[in-house]
mmCIF file of C-alpha atoms in Angstrom:
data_model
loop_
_atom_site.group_PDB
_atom_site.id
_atom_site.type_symbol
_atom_site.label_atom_id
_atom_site.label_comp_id
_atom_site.label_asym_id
_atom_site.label_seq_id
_atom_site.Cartn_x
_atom_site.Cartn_y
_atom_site.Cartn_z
ATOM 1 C CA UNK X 4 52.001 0.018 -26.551
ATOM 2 C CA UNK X 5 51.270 1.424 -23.206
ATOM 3 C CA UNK X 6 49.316 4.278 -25.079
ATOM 4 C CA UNK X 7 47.111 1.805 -26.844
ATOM 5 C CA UNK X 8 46.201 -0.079 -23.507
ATOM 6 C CA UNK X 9 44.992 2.978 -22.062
ATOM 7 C CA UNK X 10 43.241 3.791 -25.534
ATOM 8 C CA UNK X 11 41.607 0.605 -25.134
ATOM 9 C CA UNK X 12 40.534 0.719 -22.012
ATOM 10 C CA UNK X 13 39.289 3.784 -21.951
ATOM 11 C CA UNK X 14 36.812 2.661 -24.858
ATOM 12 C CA UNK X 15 36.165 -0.515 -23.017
ATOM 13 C CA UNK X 16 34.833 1.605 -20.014
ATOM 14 C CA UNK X 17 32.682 4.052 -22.471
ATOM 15 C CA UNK X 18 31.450 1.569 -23.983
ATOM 16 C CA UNK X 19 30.024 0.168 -20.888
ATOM 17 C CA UNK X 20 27.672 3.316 -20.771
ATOM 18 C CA UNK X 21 26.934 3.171 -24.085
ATOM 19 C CA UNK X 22 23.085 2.515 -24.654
ATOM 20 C CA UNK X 23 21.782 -1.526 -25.090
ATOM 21 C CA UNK X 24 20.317 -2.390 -27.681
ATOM 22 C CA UNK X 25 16.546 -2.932 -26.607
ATOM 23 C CA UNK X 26 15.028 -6.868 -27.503
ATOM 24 C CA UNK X 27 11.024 -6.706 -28.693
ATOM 25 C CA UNK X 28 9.317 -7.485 -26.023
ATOM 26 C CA UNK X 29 8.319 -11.654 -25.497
ATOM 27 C CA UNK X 30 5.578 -13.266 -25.567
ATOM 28 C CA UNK X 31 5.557 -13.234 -21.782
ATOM 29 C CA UNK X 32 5.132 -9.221 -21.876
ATOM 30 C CA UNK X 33 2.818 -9.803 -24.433
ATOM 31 C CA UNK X 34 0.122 -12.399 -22.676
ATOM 32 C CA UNK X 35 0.630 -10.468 -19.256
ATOM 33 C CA UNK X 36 0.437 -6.604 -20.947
ATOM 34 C CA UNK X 37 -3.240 -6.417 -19.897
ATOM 35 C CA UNK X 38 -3.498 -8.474 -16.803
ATOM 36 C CA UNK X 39 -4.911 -7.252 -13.988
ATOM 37 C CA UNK X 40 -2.317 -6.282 -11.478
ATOM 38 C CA UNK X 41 0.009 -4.382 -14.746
ATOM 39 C CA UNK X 42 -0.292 -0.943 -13.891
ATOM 40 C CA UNK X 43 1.417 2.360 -14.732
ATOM 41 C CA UNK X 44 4.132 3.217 -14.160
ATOM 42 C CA UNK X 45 6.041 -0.238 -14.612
ATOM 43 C CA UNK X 46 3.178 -2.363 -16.487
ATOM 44 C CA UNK X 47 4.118 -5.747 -16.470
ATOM 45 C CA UNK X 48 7.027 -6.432 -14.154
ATOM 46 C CA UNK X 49 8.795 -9.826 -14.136
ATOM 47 C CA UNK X 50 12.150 -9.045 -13.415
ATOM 48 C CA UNK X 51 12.935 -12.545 -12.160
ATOM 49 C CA UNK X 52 11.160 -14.074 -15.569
ATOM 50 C CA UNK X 53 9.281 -16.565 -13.135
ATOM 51 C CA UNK X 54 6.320 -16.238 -16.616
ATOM 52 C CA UNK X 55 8.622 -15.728 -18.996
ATOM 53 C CA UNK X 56 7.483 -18.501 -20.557
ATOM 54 C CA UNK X 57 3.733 -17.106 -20.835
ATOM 55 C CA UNK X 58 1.773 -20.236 -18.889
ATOM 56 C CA UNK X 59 -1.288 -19.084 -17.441
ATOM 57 C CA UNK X 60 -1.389 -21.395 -15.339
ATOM 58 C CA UNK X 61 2.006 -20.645 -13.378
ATOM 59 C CA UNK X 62 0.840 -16.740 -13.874
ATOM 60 C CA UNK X 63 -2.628 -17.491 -12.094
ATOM 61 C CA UNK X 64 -1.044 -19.196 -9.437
ATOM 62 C CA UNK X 65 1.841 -16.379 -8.976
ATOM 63 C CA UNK X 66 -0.978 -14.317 -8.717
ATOM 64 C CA UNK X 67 -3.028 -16.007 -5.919
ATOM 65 C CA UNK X 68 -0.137 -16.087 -4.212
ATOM 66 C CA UNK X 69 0.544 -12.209 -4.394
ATOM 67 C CA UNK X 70 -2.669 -11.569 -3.638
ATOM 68 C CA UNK X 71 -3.014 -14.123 -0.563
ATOM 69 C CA UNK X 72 0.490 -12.633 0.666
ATOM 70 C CA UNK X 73 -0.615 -9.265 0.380
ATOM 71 C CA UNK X 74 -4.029 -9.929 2.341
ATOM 72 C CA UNK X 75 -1.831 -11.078 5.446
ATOM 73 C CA UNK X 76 0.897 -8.348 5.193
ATOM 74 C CA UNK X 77 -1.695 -6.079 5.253
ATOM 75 C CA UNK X 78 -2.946 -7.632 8.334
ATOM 76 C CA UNK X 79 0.399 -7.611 9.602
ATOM 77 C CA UNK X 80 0.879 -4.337 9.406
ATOM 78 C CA UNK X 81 -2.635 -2.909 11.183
ATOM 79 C CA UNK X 82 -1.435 -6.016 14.271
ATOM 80 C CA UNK X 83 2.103 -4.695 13.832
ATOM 81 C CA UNK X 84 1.210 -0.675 14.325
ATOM 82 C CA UNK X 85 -1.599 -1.323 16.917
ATOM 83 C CA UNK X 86 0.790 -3.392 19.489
ATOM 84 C CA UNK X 87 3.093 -0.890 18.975
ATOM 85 C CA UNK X 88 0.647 1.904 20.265
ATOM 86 C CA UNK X 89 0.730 -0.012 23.129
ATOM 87 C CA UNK X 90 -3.298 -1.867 22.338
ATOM 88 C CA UNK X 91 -3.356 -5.200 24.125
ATOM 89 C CA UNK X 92 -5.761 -7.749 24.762
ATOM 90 C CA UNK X 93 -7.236 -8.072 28.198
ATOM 91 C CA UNK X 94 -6.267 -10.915 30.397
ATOM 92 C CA UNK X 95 -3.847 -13.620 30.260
ATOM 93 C CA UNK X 96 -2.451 -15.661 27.996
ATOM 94 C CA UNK X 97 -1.533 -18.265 29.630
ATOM 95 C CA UNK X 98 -3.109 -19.805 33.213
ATOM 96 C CA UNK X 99 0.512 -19.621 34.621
ATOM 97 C CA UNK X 100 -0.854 -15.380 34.489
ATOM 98 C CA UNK X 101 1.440 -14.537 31.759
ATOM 99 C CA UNK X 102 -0.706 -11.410 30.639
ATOM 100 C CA UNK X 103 -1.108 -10.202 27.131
ATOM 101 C CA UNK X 104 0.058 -6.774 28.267
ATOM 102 C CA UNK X 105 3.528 -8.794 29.221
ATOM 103 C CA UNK X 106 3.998 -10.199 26.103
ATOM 104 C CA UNK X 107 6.535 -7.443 23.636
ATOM 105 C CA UNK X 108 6.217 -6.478 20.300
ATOM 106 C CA UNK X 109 8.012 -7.479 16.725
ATOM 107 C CA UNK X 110 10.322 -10.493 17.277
ATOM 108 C CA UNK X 111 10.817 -11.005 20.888
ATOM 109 C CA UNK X 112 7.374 -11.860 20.785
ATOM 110 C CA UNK X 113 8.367 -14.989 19.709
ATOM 111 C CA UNK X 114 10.598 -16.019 22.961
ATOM 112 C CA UNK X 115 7.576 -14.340 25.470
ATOM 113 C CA UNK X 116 4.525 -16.439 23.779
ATOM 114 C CA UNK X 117 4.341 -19.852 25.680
ATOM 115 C CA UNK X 118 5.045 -22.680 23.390
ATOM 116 C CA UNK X 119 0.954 -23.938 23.149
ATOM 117 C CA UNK X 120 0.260 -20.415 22.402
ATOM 118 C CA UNK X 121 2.409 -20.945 19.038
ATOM 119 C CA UNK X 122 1.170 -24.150 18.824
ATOM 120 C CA UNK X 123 -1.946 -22.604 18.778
ATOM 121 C CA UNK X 124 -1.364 -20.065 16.245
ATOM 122 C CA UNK X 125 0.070 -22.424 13.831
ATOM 123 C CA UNK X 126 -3.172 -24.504 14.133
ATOM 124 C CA UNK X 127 -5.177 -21.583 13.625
ATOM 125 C CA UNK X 128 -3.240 -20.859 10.388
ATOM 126 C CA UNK X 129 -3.840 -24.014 9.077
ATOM 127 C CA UNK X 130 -7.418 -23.822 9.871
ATOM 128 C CA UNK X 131 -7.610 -20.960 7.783
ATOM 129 C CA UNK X 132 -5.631 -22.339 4.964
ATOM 130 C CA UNK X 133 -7.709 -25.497 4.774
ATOM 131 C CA UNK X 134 -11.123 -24.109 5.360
ATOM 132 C CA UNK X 135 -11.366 -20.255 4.858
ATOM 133 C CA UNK X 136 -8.507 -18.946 2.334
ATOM 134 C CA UNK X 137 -9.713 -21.260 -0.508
ATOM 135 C CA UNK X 138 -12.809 -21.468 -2.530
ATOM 136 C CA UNK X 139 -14.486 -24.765 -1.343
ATOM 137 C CA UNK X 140 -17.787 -24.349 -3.113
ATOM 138 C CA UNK X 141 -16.505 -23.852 -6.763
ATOM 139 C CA UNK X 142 -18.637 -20.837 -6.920
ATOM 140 C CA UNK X 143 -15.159 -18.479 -7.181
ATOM 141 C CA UNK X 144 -15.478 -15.699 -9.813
ATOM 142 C CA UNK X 145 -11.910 -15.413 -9.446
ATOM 143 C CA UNK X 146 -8.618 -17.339 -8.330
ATOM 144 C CA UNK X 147 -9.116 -15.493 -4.598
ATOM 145 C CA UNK X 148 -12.212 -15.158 -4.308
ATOM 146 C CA UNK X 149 -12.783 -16.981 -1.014
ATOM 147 C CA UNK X 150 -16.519 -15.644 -0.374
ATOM 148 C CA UNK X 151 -17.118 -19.254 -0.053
ATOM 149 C CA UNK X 152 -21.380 -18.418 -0.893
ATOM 150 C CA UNK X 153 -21.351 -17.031 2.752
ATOM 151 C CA UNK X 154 -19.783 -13.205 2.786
ATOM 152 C CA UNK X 155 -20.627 -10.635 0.342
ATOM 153 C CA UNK X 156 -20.341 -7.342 1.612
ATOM 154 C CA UNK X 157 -22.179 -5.565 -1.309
ATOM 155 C CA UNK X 158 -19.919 -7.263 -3.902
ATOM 156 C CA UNK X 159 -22.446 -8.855 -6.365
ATOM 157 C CA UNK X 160 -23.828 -5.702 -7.175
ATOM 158 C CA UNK X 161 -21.177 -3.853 -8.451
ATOM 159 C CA UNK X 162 -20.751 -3.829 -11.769
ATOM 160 C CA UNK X 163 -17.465 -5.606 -13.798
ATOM 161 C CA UNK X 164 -15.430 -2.340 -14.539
ATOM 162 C CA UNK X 165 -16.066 -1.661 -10.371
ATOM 163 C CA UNK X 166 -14.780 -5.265 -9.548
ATOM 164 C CA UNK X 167 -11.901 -4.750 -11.783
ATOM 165 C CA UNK X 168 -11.272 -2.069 -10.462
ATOM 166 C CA UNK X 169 -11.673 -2.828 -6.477
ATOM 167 C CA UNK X 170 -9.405 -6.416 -7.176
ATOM 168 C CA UNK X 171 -6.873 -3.625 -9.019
ATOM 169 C CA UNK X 172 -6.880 -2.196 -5.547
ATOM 170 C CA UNK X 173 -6.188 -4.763 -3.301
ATOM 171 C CA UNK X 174 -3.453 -5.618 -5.456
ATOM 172 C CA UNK X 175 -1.707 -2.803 -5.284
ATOM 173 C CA UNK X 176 -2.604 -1.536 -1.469
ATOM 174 C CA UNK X 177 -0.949 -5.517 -0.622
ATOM 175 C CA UNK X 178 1.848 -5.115 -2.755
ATOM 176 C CA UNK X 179 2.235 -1.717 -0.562
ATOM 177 C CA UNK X 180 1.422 -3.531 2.666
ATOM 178 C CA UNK X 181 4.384 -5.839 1.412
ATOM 179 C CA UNK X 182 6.774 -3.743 1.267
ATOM 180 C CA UNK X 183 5.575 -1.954 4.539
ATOM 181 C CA UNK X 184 5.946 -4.966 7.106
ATOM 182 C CA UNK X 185 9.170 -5.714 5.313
ATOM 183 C CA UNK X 186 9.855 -1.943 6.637
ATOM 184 C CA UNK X 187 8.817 -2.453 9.805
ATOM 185 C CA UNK X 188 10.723 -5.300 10.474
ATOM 186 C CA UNK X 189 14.033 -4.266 9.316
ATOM 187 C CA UNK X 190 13.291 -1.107 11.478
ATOM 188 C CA UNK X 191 12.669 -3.011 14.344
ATOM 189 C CA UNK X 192 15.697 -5.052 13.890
ATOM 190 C CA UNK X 193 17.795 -1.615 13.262
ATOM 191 C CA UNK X 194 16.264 -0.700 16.504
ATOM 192 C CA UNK X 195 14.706 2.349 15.498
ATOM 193 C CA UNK X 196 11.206 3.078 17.041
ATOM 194 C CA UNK X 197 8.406 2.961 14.696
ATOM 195 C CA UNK X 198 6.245 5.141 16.540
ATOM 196 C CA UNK X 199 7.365 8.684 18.154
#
């Protein structure tokens, strides 16, 4: 008996390595195959299966969302790397002469900022989520397009493949800005300098 309870668990354990059987992919995979933002090398990615039920409407608003997150992380991370080469704004911040230059990087931040100055920033955010980061006009091409019929920068006259290709971009370089403040602030927390 002792000789088959090895036997079988022996199998049991080979069997976990064994390869799984592989489903056909759902209808999910299938309405999000050719989205923008499904690139090589992983295509569609939903490991959570937050579309996995293939509404458009939850992907579209996923998808603002990315995008809107990765617009401020990559924002983040230009603020985050220029305060750490040591750029500061003149003056104070304060008129108790609390001076920018005073105020630390990363986290502590936080405790140096005088509470109207986060008051301030909060308001500011909101500002810019009521008024600026949302298409007010209705003339949007896409979900984030927030040109509002007052910035264009050039970007009616490209061509569709080019604005495909461009919104492909900034996809991908905020998915990478992401993952990069992420970095930085784990690194910052581990106390490891981020600049030499």
């Amino acid at each position: 008996t002792m000789k088959s309870a090895v036997f079988a668990t022996l199998l049991a354990s080979a069997a976990a390595f064994a390869p799984a059987s592989q489903k056909a992919s759902s209808s999910a995979l299938a309405a999000f195959e050719n989205e923008l933002g499904a690139q090589p090398p992983l295509g569609f990615y939903d490991p959570l299966g937050l579309v996995a039920d293939g509404d458009q409407e939850n992907f579209d608003r996923l998808r603002y969302t990315e995008v809107k997150h990765g617009r401020v992380a990559m924002l983040a991370v230009v603020g985050y790397l220029v305060q750490e080469a040591g750029v500061r704004l003149p003056g104070d911040i304060d008129y108790s002469g609390t001076s920018f230059a005073s105020i630390p990087n990363g986290f502590a931040a936080f405790k140096a900022i005088p509470a109207g100055g986060l008051v301030q920033l909060l308001l500011f955010v909101g500002l810019l989520e009521a008024c600026v980061m949302t298409d007010l006009t209705g003339e949007a091409e896409f979900s984030t397009d927030f040109r509002n019929g007052a910035i264009d920068y050039g970007w009616d006259t490209f061509d569709e493949e080019t604005k495909l290709k461009k919104r492909a971009l900034e996809i991908n370089q905020g998915r990478a800005a992401m993952m990069g403040i992420l970095g930085l602030m784990v690194h910052e927390q581990l106390g490891v300098s981020v600049l030499p």
